[in-house]
Amino acid sequence: MSIIGIRVHTIREQWPGALAIVVALIFWECYAAFITRNSFLLPGPADVLLAFISLAEKGILLTDFEVSMTHFAIGLILALIIGIPIGIAMGWNRRADEFLNPLIEILRPIPPLAWIPFAIIWFGFTPVSAGFVIFMGAVFPILINTYAGFQGVSRIFVEAGRMLGCTRTLDQIRYIAFPAALPSVVSGIRIATGVGWMCLVAAELFGVSNNGLGKDLWFYYDLHQMDSVVVYMLILGLIGLAIDMVFRYYIDRHFLKWRTGEVA
Amino acid sequence: MGKLEILNLNQSFPRDDGTRLAVLENISLEVQDEEFVCILGSSGCGKTTLLRLIAGLDTAGSGRVILDGEEIRGTSPKVGMVFQEYSLFPWRSVIDNIAFGLEMRGIAKDERYRIAERYLNLVNLSQFRTSYPSELSGGMRQRVAVARALALDPVLLLMDEPFGALDAQTRNMLQKELLDIWEATKKTIVFITHSVDEAVYLSDRIIVLTPRPGRICRIFPVDLPRPRDRTSPEFAKVRRGVLDLINQNCAIQ
Ligand SMILES: Nc1ncnc2c1ncn2[C@@H]1O[C@H](COP(=O)(O)OP(=O)(O)O)[C@@H](O)[C@H]1O
Ligand SMILES: [Mg+2]
């Protein structure tokens, strides 16, 4: 099992992974200290640690974190609010599907970052602007997975529901189709958080805001402080990992526990 | 009450080439209150189609289904159904599956668990109250499905080859349990099967259908007293009678 796998791990299971990280750190430090010997080209772990301490002392990291999480939350919440209802409508109702499908198919392949110019024109240098770019990245995975989940709801469940008095469309969606489709919806949201997180850096980096982890990563690059750049890279990676862990541990366990033991 | 009248039912489905596939032809049948009838027919003869019409899940091409004097025009809480496939909601625990219909009816939580608990006991699964369907064997799942259908206290229980996918031993056990439940609850039961043995063991009357398009070939009363012993000569005699009838009159012509 990998160190970030789904099971709870014993130390015995984890040590090879931890060992790999330690070896990589040592190799990295030696390579930086003895071979490149240039903290601009390749800052070593020690440089990075010092940069982290100095950034943390200045309080920049916390501000950046807050700003980025605001952008991320705006984008993701918008994507949920818009993606889930449209996905439900299209997955449940054939007419809605026929009506919206071509439009979605045209919009979907546009890379989210291509929306940055319009994000700036429409929303200026506000958090909504970065949020919009993240939204464009996150909304399609949510929409498509919700759609697929609702389309895949077995007829037998709907009919069993009808026999038990679940006859109104809204009740069928709420009590049958939604819970049946939930695993697919959740995996869509999980993909969306990953895509959204990638878009975040680019959105901030292209100047739609004055703070944020992505923005300051670029700022320190302009100052040629590559050790600080690495600090931001690692933080971005760790937050992305943390968000994914929420899904692996919390959401899968608490909302989808009925799937344990089920043959997919 | 639970008196079922089926009048001149016909059903056909459109085929790709534009013609129609006749599945049921002129089915007329009366089932008395508290009667247990089995509908026996080969695979594909239209048994499920017939049961879906009685359930109100589909609309017949022509003909009528009347329950206690009222025509069936859609699903109704007076009719419960156990499906051929596993139909428990996998995201709900056993008790919440059984309580589903009561929840749809707006019955308060305490009350619906109280009722659901009773049916859970009736099918002898109290210790699986909080299990999920994926944790249950096929036989247990169908028992929960029976409890779920009964929880709304329907007058008519429809069962579509509910034990068809189970091994012989489990199947025999569930047949016996079903008869106990029937004695205890006094429902009218229409039970579909393609097994002569099952039909003879369970029913008051066996309705034998012809191969597609399904028509009623014969109605065979089973007068053996219950509990029936599958190994008794009387049982064997009735079973042979049904088999002979099928071979001589109701087989593919
Ligand atoms: N909704 C439908 N559309 C088209 N054909 C159907 C439909 N439902 C059933 N049939 C056909 O009707 C015939 C009888 O089906 P069914 O009632 O399921 O048989 P049984 O339950 O006796 O095995 C089969 O040939 C099947 O393919
Ligand atoms: Mg069938």
Coordinates of C-alpha atoms and ligand atoms in Angstrom, one line a residue:
Chain A
M1 CA 0.0 0.0 0.0
S2 CA 1.2 3.5 -0.8
I3 CA 1.6 6.0 2.0
I4 CA -1.4 7.9 0.7
G5 CA -3.5 4.8 0.0
I6 CA -7.0 4.1 1.4
R7 CA -6.3 1.7 4.2
V8 CA -5.0 2.7 7.6
H9 CA -1.4 1.9 7.7
T10 CA 1.0 0.4 10.1
I11 CA 4.5 1.8 10.4
R12 CA 5.7 -1.4 8.9
E13 CA 3.6 -0.7 5.7
Q14 CA 4.8 2.9 5.6
W15 CA 8.5 2.6 6.0
P16 CA 9.5 1.9 2.4
G17 CA 7.6 5.1 1.3
A18 CA 9.2 7.2 4.1
L19 CA 12.6 5.7 3.2
A20 CA 12.1 6.8 -0.5
I21 CA 11.4 10.4 0.6
V22 CA 14.4 10.5 2.9
V23 CA 16.6 9.1 0.2
A24 CA 15.3 11.6 -2.3
L25 CA 15.9 14.5 0.2
I26 CA 19.5 13.3 0.8
F27 CA 20.1 12.9 -2.9
W28 CA 18.6 16.4 -3.6
E29 CA 20.8 18.0 -0.9
C30 CA 24.0 16.4 -2.1
Y31 CA 23.2 17.2 -5.7
A32 CA 22.6 20.8 -4.9
A33 CA 25.5 21.1 -2.5
F34 CA 28.2 19.3 -4.5
I35 CA 27.2 19.2 -8.1
T36 CA 25.1 22.2 -9.2
R37 CA 26.3 24.4 -6.4
N38 CA 24.0 27.2 -7.5
S39 CA 21.0 27.9 -5.4
F40 CA 19.3 29.7 -8.3
L41 CA 19.5 26.7 -10.5
L42 CA 18.7 24.2 -7.8
P43 CA 18.1 25.3 -4.2
G44 CA 18.7 22.5 -1.8
P45 CA 16.3 21.3 1.0
A46 CA 18.1 23.3 3.6
D47 CA 17.8 26.5 1.5
V48 CA 14.1 25.8 1.1
L49 CA 13.6 25.2 4.8
L50 CA 15.3 28.6 5.6
A51 CA 13.1 30.3 2.9
F52 CA 10.0 28.7 4.4
I53 CA 10.9 30.0 7.9
S54 CA 11.5 33.5 6.7
L55 CA 8.3 33.6 4.6
A56 CA 6.3 32.2 7.5
E57 CA 7.7 34.8 9.8
K58 CA 6.7 37.6 7.5
G59 CA 3.1 36.2 7.6
I60 CA 2.9 36.1 3.8
L61 CA 2.2 32.4 3.6
L62 CA -0.9 32.7 5.6
T63 CA -2.3 35.6 3.6
D64 CA -1.5 33.7 0.4
F65 CA -3.2 30.6 1.7
E66 CA -6.3 32.5 2.6
V67 CA -6.5 34.3 -0.7
S68 CA -6.0 31.1 -2.7
M69 CA -8.5 29.2 -0.7
T70 CA -11.0 32.0 -1.3
H71 CA -10.4 31.7 -5.0
F72 CA -10.7 28.0 -4.9
A73 CA -13.9 28.0 -2.8
I74 CA -15.6 30.5 -5.1
G75 CA -14.7 28.4 -8.2
L76 CA -15.7 25.1 -6.6
I77 CA -18.9 26.3 -5.0
L78 CA -20.0 27.9 -8.3
A79 CA -19.1 24.7 -10.1
L80 CA -21.2 22.6 -7.7
I81 CA -24.2 25.0 -7.9
I82 CA -24.2 25.0 -11.6
G83 CA -22.7 21.6 -12.5
I84 CA -24.9 19.4 -10.3
P85 CA -28.3 20.7 -11.3
I86 CA -27.5 20.7 -15.0
G87 CA -26.0 17.2 -14.7
I88 CA -29.1 16.0 -13.0
A89 CA -31.4 17.6 -15.6
M90 CA -29.4 16.1 -18.5
G91 CA -29.0 12.7 -16.9
W92 CA -32.7 12.4 -15.9
N93 CA -34.5 14.0 -18.7
R94 CA -33.8 13.1 -22.3
R95 CA -35.1 16.4 -23.7
A96 CA -32.8 18.4 -21.4
D97 CA -30.0 16.1 -22.6
E98 CA -30.7 16.7 -26.3
F99 CA -31.1 20.4 -25.7
L100 CA -27.9 21.0 -23.7
N101 CA -25.5 18.3 -24.9
P102 CA -24.2 20.1 -28.1
L103 CA -23.6 23.3 -26.2
I104 CA -21.7 21.5 -23.4
E105 CA -19.7 19.5 -26.0
I106 CA -18.6 22.8 -27.6
L107 CA -17.7 24.5 -24.3
R108 CA -16.0 21.6 -22.6
P109 CA -12.9 21.2 -24.7
I110 CA -11.9 24.9 -24.3
P111 CA -9.0 24.9 -21.9
P112 CA -10.0 26.6 -18.7
L113 CA -7.0 28.9 -18.9
A114 CA -8.2 30.3 -22.2
W115 CA -10.9 32.0 -20.2
I116 CA -8.4 34.1 -18.3
P117 CA -8.7 37.2 -20.6
F118 CA -12.4 37.3 -20.2
A119 CA -12.2 36.6 -16.5
I120 CA -10.1 39.8 -16.2
I121 CA -12.4 41.8 -18.5
W122 CA -15.6 40.7 -16.8
F123 CA -14.6 40.6 -13.2
G124 CA -11.5 42.8 -13.0
F125 CA -8.9 42.0 -10.4
T126 CA -11.2 40.5 -7.9
P127 CA -11.3 37.1 -6.3
V128 CA -14.3 36.3 -8.5
S129 CA -12.0 36.6 -11.5
A130 CA -9.7 33.8 -10.3
G131 CA -12.7 31.9 -9.1
F132 CA -14.2 32.1 -12.5
V133 CA -11.2 30.4 -14.1
I134 CA -11.3 27.7 -11.5
F135 CA -15.0 27.3 -12.1
M136 CA -14.4 26.7 -15.8
G137 CA -12.0 23.9 -14.9
A138 CA -14.1 22.3 -12.2
V139 CA -17.6 22.6 -13.6
F140 CA -17.3 20.0 -16.4
P141 CA -16.0 17.1 -14.4
I142 CA -18.8 17.6 -11.9
L143 CA -21.4 18.0 -14.6
I144 CA -20.3 15.1 -16.7
N145 CA -20.0 12.7 -13.8
T146 CA -23.4 13.8 -12.4
Y147 CA -24.9 13.2 -15.8
A148 CA -23.3 9.8 -16.2
G149 CA -24.3 8.9 -12.6
F150 CA -28.0 9.8 -13.2
Q151 CA -28.0 8.1 -16.6
G152 CA -26.7 4.9 -15.1
V153 CA -29.4 4.7 -12.4
S154 CA -30.8 1.2 -12.7
R155 CA -34.5 1.1 -13.8
I156 CA -35.2 -1.5 -11.3
F157 CA -34.5 0.9 -8.4
V158 CA -36.9 3.5 -9.8
E159 CA -39.6 0.9 -10.3
A160 CA -39.1 -0.6 -6.9
G161 CA -39.5 3.0 -5.6
R162 CA -42.7 3.5 -7.6
M163 CA -44.2 0.3 -6.1
L164 CA -43.4 1.8 -2.7
G165 CA -45.1 5.1 -3.3
C166 CA -42.2 7.1 -4.7
T167 CA -44.0 8.4 -7.7
R168 CA -43.3 12.1 -8.0
T169 CA -40.3 13.1 -10.1
L170 CA -38.7 15.1 -7.4
D171 CA -39.0 12.3 -4.9
Q172 CA -37.5 9.9 -7.4
I173 CA -34.6 12.1 -7.9
R174 CA -34.1 12.8 -4.2
Y175 CA -34.6 9.4 -2.8
I176 CA -33.5 7.1 -5.6
A177 CA -31.5 8.6 -8.4
F178 CA -29.4 10.9 -6.2
P179 CA -28.2 8.3 -3.7
A180 CA -27.7 5.8 -6.5
A181 CA -25.6 8.3 -8.5
L182 CA -23.8 9.7 -5.5
P183 CA -20.6 7.7 -6.0
S184 CA -20.3 9.0 -9.5
V185 CA -21.1 12.6 -8.4
V186 CA -18.5 12.4 -5.6
S187 CA -15.8 11.1 -8.0
G188 CA -16.6 14.0 -10.3
I189 CA -16.2 16.5 -7.5
R190 CA -12.9 14.8 -6.6
I191 CA -11.6 15.2 -10.2
A192 CA -12.9 18.8 -10.2
T193 CA -10.9 19.7 -7.1
G194 CA -7.8 18.4 -8.7
V195 CA -8.4 20.3 -12.0
G196 CA -9.5 23.4 -10.1
W197 CA -6.4 23.3 -8.0
M198 CA -4.2 23.3 -11.2
C199 CA -6.2 26.1 -12.6
L200 CA -5.7 28.1 -9.5
V201 CA -2.0 28.5 -9.9
A202 CA -2.4 29.5 -13.5
A203 CA -5.2 31.9 -12.8
E204 CA -3.3 33.7 -10.1
L205 CA -0.1 33.6 -12.1
F206 CA -1.7 35.4 -15.0
G207 CA -2.3 38.3 -12.8
V208 CA -6.0 38.1 -11.9
S209 CA -5.1 38.8 -8.3
N210 CA -2.5 40.5 -6.2
N211 CA -2.0 37.7 -3.7
G212 CA -2.3 34.0 -3.5
L213 CA 0.0 31.1 -3.6
G214 CA 0.3 31.0 -7.4
K215 CA 0.7 34.7 -7.6
D216 CA 3.5 34.8 -5.1
L217 CA 5.2 31.8 -6.6
W218 CA 5.6 33.9 -9.7
F219 CA 6.5 37.0 -7.7
Y220 CA 9.5 35.2 -6.2
Y221 CA 10.5 33.9 -9.6
D222 CA 10.7 37.5 -10.8
L223 CA 13.0 38.2 -7.7
H224 CA 15.0 35.1 -8.7
Q225 CA 14.5 33.7 -5.2
M226 CA 14.1 30.1 -6.4
D227 CA 14.2 28.7 -2.8
S228 CA 10.9 30.6 -2.1
V229 CA 9.5 29.3 -5.4
V230 CA 10.1 25.7 -4.2
V231 CA 8.4 26.6 -0.9
Y232 CA 5.3 27.6 -2.8
M233 CA 5.5 24.5 -5.1
L234 CA 5.6 22.2 -2.1
I235 CA 2.7 24.0 -0.3
L236 CA 0.6 23.8 -3.4
G237 CA 1.3 20.1 -3.7
L238 CA 0.6 19.5 0.0
I239 CA -2.7 21.4 -0.1
G240 CA -3.7 19.5 -3.2
L241 CA -2.9 16.3 -1.4
A242 CA -4.8 17.4 1.7
I243 CA -7.9 18.1 -0.4
D244 CA -7.7 14.7 -2.0
M245 CA -7.3 13.1 1.5
V246 CA -10.6 14.6 2.6
F247 CA -12.2 12.6 -0.2
R248 CA -10.4 9.4 0.5
Y249 CA -10.9 9.4 4.2
Y250 CA -13.8 11.4 5.1
I251 CA -16.2 11.5 2.2
D252 CA -15.8 8.0 0.9
R253 CA -16.1 6.6 4.4
H254 CA -19.0 8.5 5.6
F255 CA -21.2 8.9 2.5
L256 CA -20.3 5.8 0.5
K257 CA -19.9 3.2 3.2
W258 CA -22.6 1.1 1.6
R259 CA -20.3 0.4 -1.3
T260 CA -17.8 -1.6 0.8
G261 CA -17.9 -5.1 -0.4
E262 CA -20.0 -4.3 -3.4
V263 CA -18.7 -5.6 -6.6
A264 CA -18.3 -2.7 -9.0
Chain B
M1 CA -59.6 -7.7 0.8
G2 CA -57.6 -8.6 -2.3
K3 CA -59.7 -9.9 -5.1
L4 CA -58.1 -9.5 -8.5
E5 CA -59.8 -9.6 -11.8
I6 CA -58.0 -9.6 -15.1
L7 CA -60.1 -9.0 -18.1
N8 CA -58.9 -9.7 -21.7
L9 CA -55.4 -8.4 -21.3
N10 CA -53.3 -8.1 -24.5
Q11 CA -49.8 -6.7 -24.7
S12 CA -47.4 -6.3 -27.6
F13 CA -44.2 -4.5 -28.2
P14 CA -42.9 -2.8 -31.3
R15 CA -40.2 -4.6 -33.1
D16 CA -37.3 -3.1 -35.1
D17 CA -38.8 -4.1 -38.4
G18 CA -42.0 -2.1 -37.7
T19 CA -44.2 -5.1 -36.9
R20 CA -45.3 -5.9 -33.3
L21 CA -44.3 -8.7 -31.1
A22 CA -47.4 -10.2 -29.4
V23 CA -46.5 -11.1 -25.9
L24 CA -49.8 -11.6 -24.1
E25 CA -53.0 -12.7 -25.7
N26 CA -56.4 -12.5 -24.1
I27 CA -55.5 -13.2 -20.6
S28 CA -58.5 -13.4 -18.3
L29 CA -58.3 -14.6 -14.8
E30 CA -59.8 -14.2 -11.4
V31 CA -57.9 -14.5 -8.2
Q32 CA -59.7 -14.7 -4.9
D33 CA -59.0 -12.9 -1.8
E34 CA -56.2 -14.6 0.2
E35 CA -55.6 -17.0 -2.6
F36 CA -52.1 -18.1 -3.5
V37 CA -51.7 -18.6 -7.3
C38 CA -48.7 -19.4 -9.3
I39 CA -48.3 -18.4 -12.9
L40 CA -46.2 -21.1 -14.6
G41 CA -44.6 -20.6 -18.0
S42 CA -41.4 -21.1 -19.9
S43 CA -38.9 -18.3 -20.1
G44 CA -39.9 -15.5 -22.4
C45 CA -43.6 -16.3 -22.5
G46 CA -44.6 -13.0 -21.0
K47 CA -44.8 -13.7 -17.2
T48 CA -43.0 -10.6 -16.2
T49 CA -45.0 -8.6 -18.7
L50 CA -48.2 -9.8 -17.1
L51 CA -47.1 -9.1 -13.6
R52 CA -46.0 -5.5 -14.6
L53 CA -49.5 -4.9 -15.9
I54 CA -51.0 -6.1 -12.7
A55 CA -48.6 -3.9 -10.7
G56 CA -49.5 -0.9 -12.7
L57 CA -45.9 -0.3 -13.9
D58 CA -47.0 -0.6 -17.6
T59 CA -50.2 0.1 -19.4
A60 CA -51.8 -2.8 -21.3
G61 CA -52.4 -2.6 -25.1
S62 CA -56.0 -3.6 -24.2
G63 CA -57.9 -5.1 -21.4
R64 CA -58.3 -4.3 -17.7
V65 CA -56.9 -5.2 -14.3
I66 CA -59.3 -4.7 -11.4
L67 CA -58.4 -5.0 -7.8
D68 CA -61.3 -5.0 -5.3
G69 CA -63.6 -3.4 -7.8
E70 CA -61.2 -0.6 -8.7
E71 CA -59.3 -0.5 -12.0
I72 CA -55.5 -0.4 -11.7
R73 CA -54.2 2.6 -13.7
G74 CA -50.8 3.0 -12.0
T75 CA -48.8 1.8 -9.1
S76 CA -50.7 1.7 -5.9
P77 CA -49.9 1.1 -2.2
K78 CA -52.4 -1.7 -2.2
V79 CA -50.1 -3.8 -4.4
G80 CA -46.6 -4.9 -3.3
M81 CA -44.0 -6.3 -5.6
V82 CA -40.9 -8.5 -5.2
F83 CA -38.8 -8.3 -8.4
Q84 CA -37.0 -11.0 -10.2
E85 CA -33.7 -9.0 -10.0
Y86 CA -32.2 -7.8 -6.7
S87 CA -34.0 -4.5 -6.2
L88 CA -33.0 -3.5 -2.7
F89 CA -31.5 0.0 -2.5
P90 CA -27.8 -0.7 -1.9
W91 CA -27.3 2.7 -0.2
R92 CA -29.9 2.0 2.5
S93 CA -29.4 -0.4 5.4
V94 CA -31.8 -3.3 5.7
I95 CA -34.1 -1.5 8.1
D96 CA -34.1 1.7 6.0
N97 CA -35.0 -0.4 2.9
I98 CA -38.0 -1.9 4.7
A99 CA -39.0 1.5 6.0
F100 CA -38.7 3.2 2.6
G101 CA -42.4 2.9 1.6
L102 CA -43.5 4.2 5.0
E103 CA -41.1 7.1 4.7
M104 CA -42.6 8.0 1.3
R105 CA -46.0 7.9 3.0
G106 CA -44.8 10.5 5.5
I107 CA -44.9 8.3 8.6
A108 CA -42.8 9.6 11.4
K109 CA -39.4 8.1 12.1
D110 CA -40.2 6.2 15.3
E111 CA -43.4 4.8 14.0
R112 CA -41.9 3.6 10.7
Y113 CA -39.0 1.9 12.4
R114 CA -41.5 0.3 14.8
I115 CA -43.4 -1.1 11.8
A116 CA -40.3 -2.0 9.8
E117 CA -38.9 -3.8 12.8
R118 CA -42.0 -6.0 12.9
Y119 CA -41.5 -7.1 9.2
L120 CA -37.8 -7.5 9.8
N121 CA -38.7 -10.1 12.5
L122 CA -41.2 -11.7 10.3
V123 CA -38.5 -12.6 7.8
N124 CA -36.1 -13.6 10.6
L125 CA -33.4 -11.1 9.9
S126 CA -33.4 -9.0 13.1
Q127 CA -29.7 -9.4 13.5
F128 CA -29.1 -7.8 10.1
R129 CA -31.0 -4.6 10.9
T130 CA -28.1 -2.2 10.1
S131 CA -26.4 -4.3 7.4
Y132 CA -26.2 -3.1 3.8
P133 CA -27.6 -5.2 1.0
S134 CA -24.1 -5.9 -0.3
E135 CA -23.4 -7.7 2.9
L136 CA -26.3 -10.1 2.5
S137 CA -26.6 -13.4 0.7
G138 CA -29.1 -13.6 -2.2
G139 CA -31.6 -15.4 -0.1
M140 CA -31.5 -12.8 2.6
R141 CA -31.8 -10.0 0.1
Q142 CA -35.1 -11.5 -1.2
R143 CA -36.4 -11.9 2.3
V144 CA -35.7 -8.2 2.9
A145 CA -37.4 -7.5 -0.4
V146 CA -40.5 -9.4 0.9
A147 CA -40.4 -7.5 4.1
R148 CA -40.1 -4.2 2.3
A149 CA -43.1 -5.0 0.1
L150 CA -45.2 -6.1 3.1
A151 CA -44.4 -3.1 5.2
L152 CA -47.0 -1.0 3.4
D153 CA -49.6 -3.7 4.2
P154 CA -50.7 -4.3 0.6
V155 CA -53.7 -6.5 -0.1
L156 CA -52.0 -8.1 -3.1
L157 CA -48.4 -9.3 -3.2
L158 CA -46.8 -9.9 -6.6
M159 CA -43.7 -12.0 -6.8
D160 CA -41.7 -12.4 -10.0
E161 CA -39.5 -15.5 -9.8
P162 CA -38.2 -14.2 -6.5
F163 CA -36.2 -17.3 -5.7
G164 CA -35.1 -18.1 -9.3
A165 CA -31.5 -17.2 -8.7
L166 CA -31.0 -19.1 -5.4
D167 CA -29.6 -22.5 -4.8
A168 CA -32.1 -25.3 -4.3
Q169 CA -31.7 -25.6 -0.5
T170 CA -32.1 -21.9 0.1
R171 CA -35.0 -21.8 -2.3
N172 CA -36.9 -24.6 -0.4
M173 CA -36.3 -22.8 2.9
L174 CA -37.6 -19.5 1.5
Q175 CA -40.7 -21.2 0.0
K176 CA -41.6 -22.6 3.4
E177 CA -41.0 -19.2 5.1
L178 CA -43.1 -17.5 2.5
L179 CA -46.0 -19.9 3.2
D180 CA -45.7 -19.1 6.9
I181 CA -45.8 -15.4 6.1
W182 CA -48.8 -15.9 3.9
E183 CA -50.6 -17.7 6.7
A184 CA -49.7 -15.0 9.1
T185 CA -50.6 -12.0 6.9
K186 CA -53.3 -13.4 4.7
K187 CA -52.4 -11.6 1.5
T188 CA -53.5 -12.5 -1.9
I189 CA -50.3 -13.7 -3.7
V190 CA -49.6 -14.0 -7.4
F191 CA -46.3 -15.8 -7.7
I192 CA -44.4 -16.3 -11.0
T193 CA -42.2 -19.2 -11.6
H194 CA -40.9 -21.5 -14.3
S195 CA -40.5 -24.4 -11.8
V196 CA -43.3 -27.0 -11.6
D197 CA -42.0 -28.1 -8.3
E198 CA -42.2 -24.6 -6.8
A199 CA -45.7 -24.1 -8.2
V200 CA -47.0 -27.4 -6.8
Y201 CA -45.4 -26.7 -3.4
L202 CA -46.8 -23.2 -3.0
S203 CA -50.0 -22.7 -4.8
D204 CA -53.7 -23.1 -4.4
R205 CA -54.0 -23.0 -8.2
I206 CA -51.4 -23.1 -11.0
I207 CA -52.1 -21.0 -14.0
V208 CA -50.2 -22.5 -16.9
L209 CA -49.2 -20.2 -19.8
T210 CA -48.4 -21.2 -23.3
P211 CA -45.1 -20.2 -24.9
R212 CA -45.1 -16.7 -26.4
P213 CA -47.5 -15.2 -27.1
G214 CA -48.6 -16.1 -23.6
R215 CA -52.1 -17.3 -23.3
I216 CA -53.7 -19.2 -20.4
C217 CA -53.4 -22.8 -21.3
R218 CA -54.9 -24.5 -18.3
I219 CA -55.7 -23.7 -14.7
F220 CA -54.7 -26.5 -12.4
P221 CA -56.0 -26.7 -8.8
V222 CA -53.6 -28.1 -6.2
D223 CA -55.7 -29.8 -3.5
L224 CA -52.9 -31.1 -1.4
P225 CA -53.1 -30.1 2.3
R226 CA -50.3 -27.9 3.7
P227 CA -47.6 -28.3 4.8
R228 CA -46.8 -30.2 1.7
D229 CA -44.2 -32.9 1.5
R230 CA -42.2 -32.8 -1.7
T231 CA -41.2 -36.4 -1.3
S232 CA -44.7 -37.8 -0.8
P233 CA -46.3 -39.8 -3.6
E234 CA -49.3 -37.4 -3.7
F235 CA -46.9 -34.5 -4.4
A236 CA -45.2 -36.5 -7.1
K237 CA -48.5 -37.4 -8.6
V238 CA -49.6 -33.7 -8.9
R239 CA -46.3 -32.7 -10.2
R240 CA -46.5 -35.4 -12.9
G241 CA -50.0 -34.2 -13.7
V242 CA -48.8 -30.7 -14.3
L243 CA -45.9 -31.8 -16.4
D244 CA -48.0 -34.1 -18.6
L245 CA -50.5 -31.3 -19.1
I246 CA -47.7 -29.0 -20.2
N247 CA -46.2 -31.5 -22.6
Q248 CA -49.5 -32.5 -24.1
N249 CA -51.3 -29.2 -24.3
C250 CA -49.1 -26.2 -23.5
A251 CA -45.8 -26.8 -25.2
I252 CA -44.5 -25.1 -28.3
Q253 CA -46.7 -26.3 -31.2
Ligands
LIG1 N1 -40.4 -3.3 -22.8 C1 -40.3 -4.3 -23.8 N2 -40.0 -4.0 -25.1 C2 -39.9 -4.9 -26.0 N3 -40.0 -6.2 -25.8 C3 -40.2 -6.6 -24.6 C4 -40.4 -5.7 -23.5 N4 -40.6 -6.4 -22.3 C5 -40.6 -7.7 -22.7 N5 -40.4 -7.8 -24.0 C6 -40.3 -9.1 -24.7 O1 -41.5 -9.8 -24.4 C7 -41.2 -11.2 -24.2 C8 -41.7 -11.7 -22.8 O2 -40.9 -11.1 -21.8 P1 -41.1 -11.3 -20.3 O3 -42.5 -10.9 -19.9 O4 -40.0 -10.7 -19.6 O5 -40.9 -12.9 -20.2 P2 -40.8 -13.9 -19.0 O6 -40.8 -13.1 -17.7 O7 -41.9 -14.9 -19.1 O8 -39.5 -14.6 -19.1 C9 -39.8 -11.4 -24.4 O9 -39.6 -11.8 -25.7 C10 -39.2 -10.0 -24.3 O10 -38.1 -9.8 -25.1
MG2 MG -39.4 -12.7 -16.3

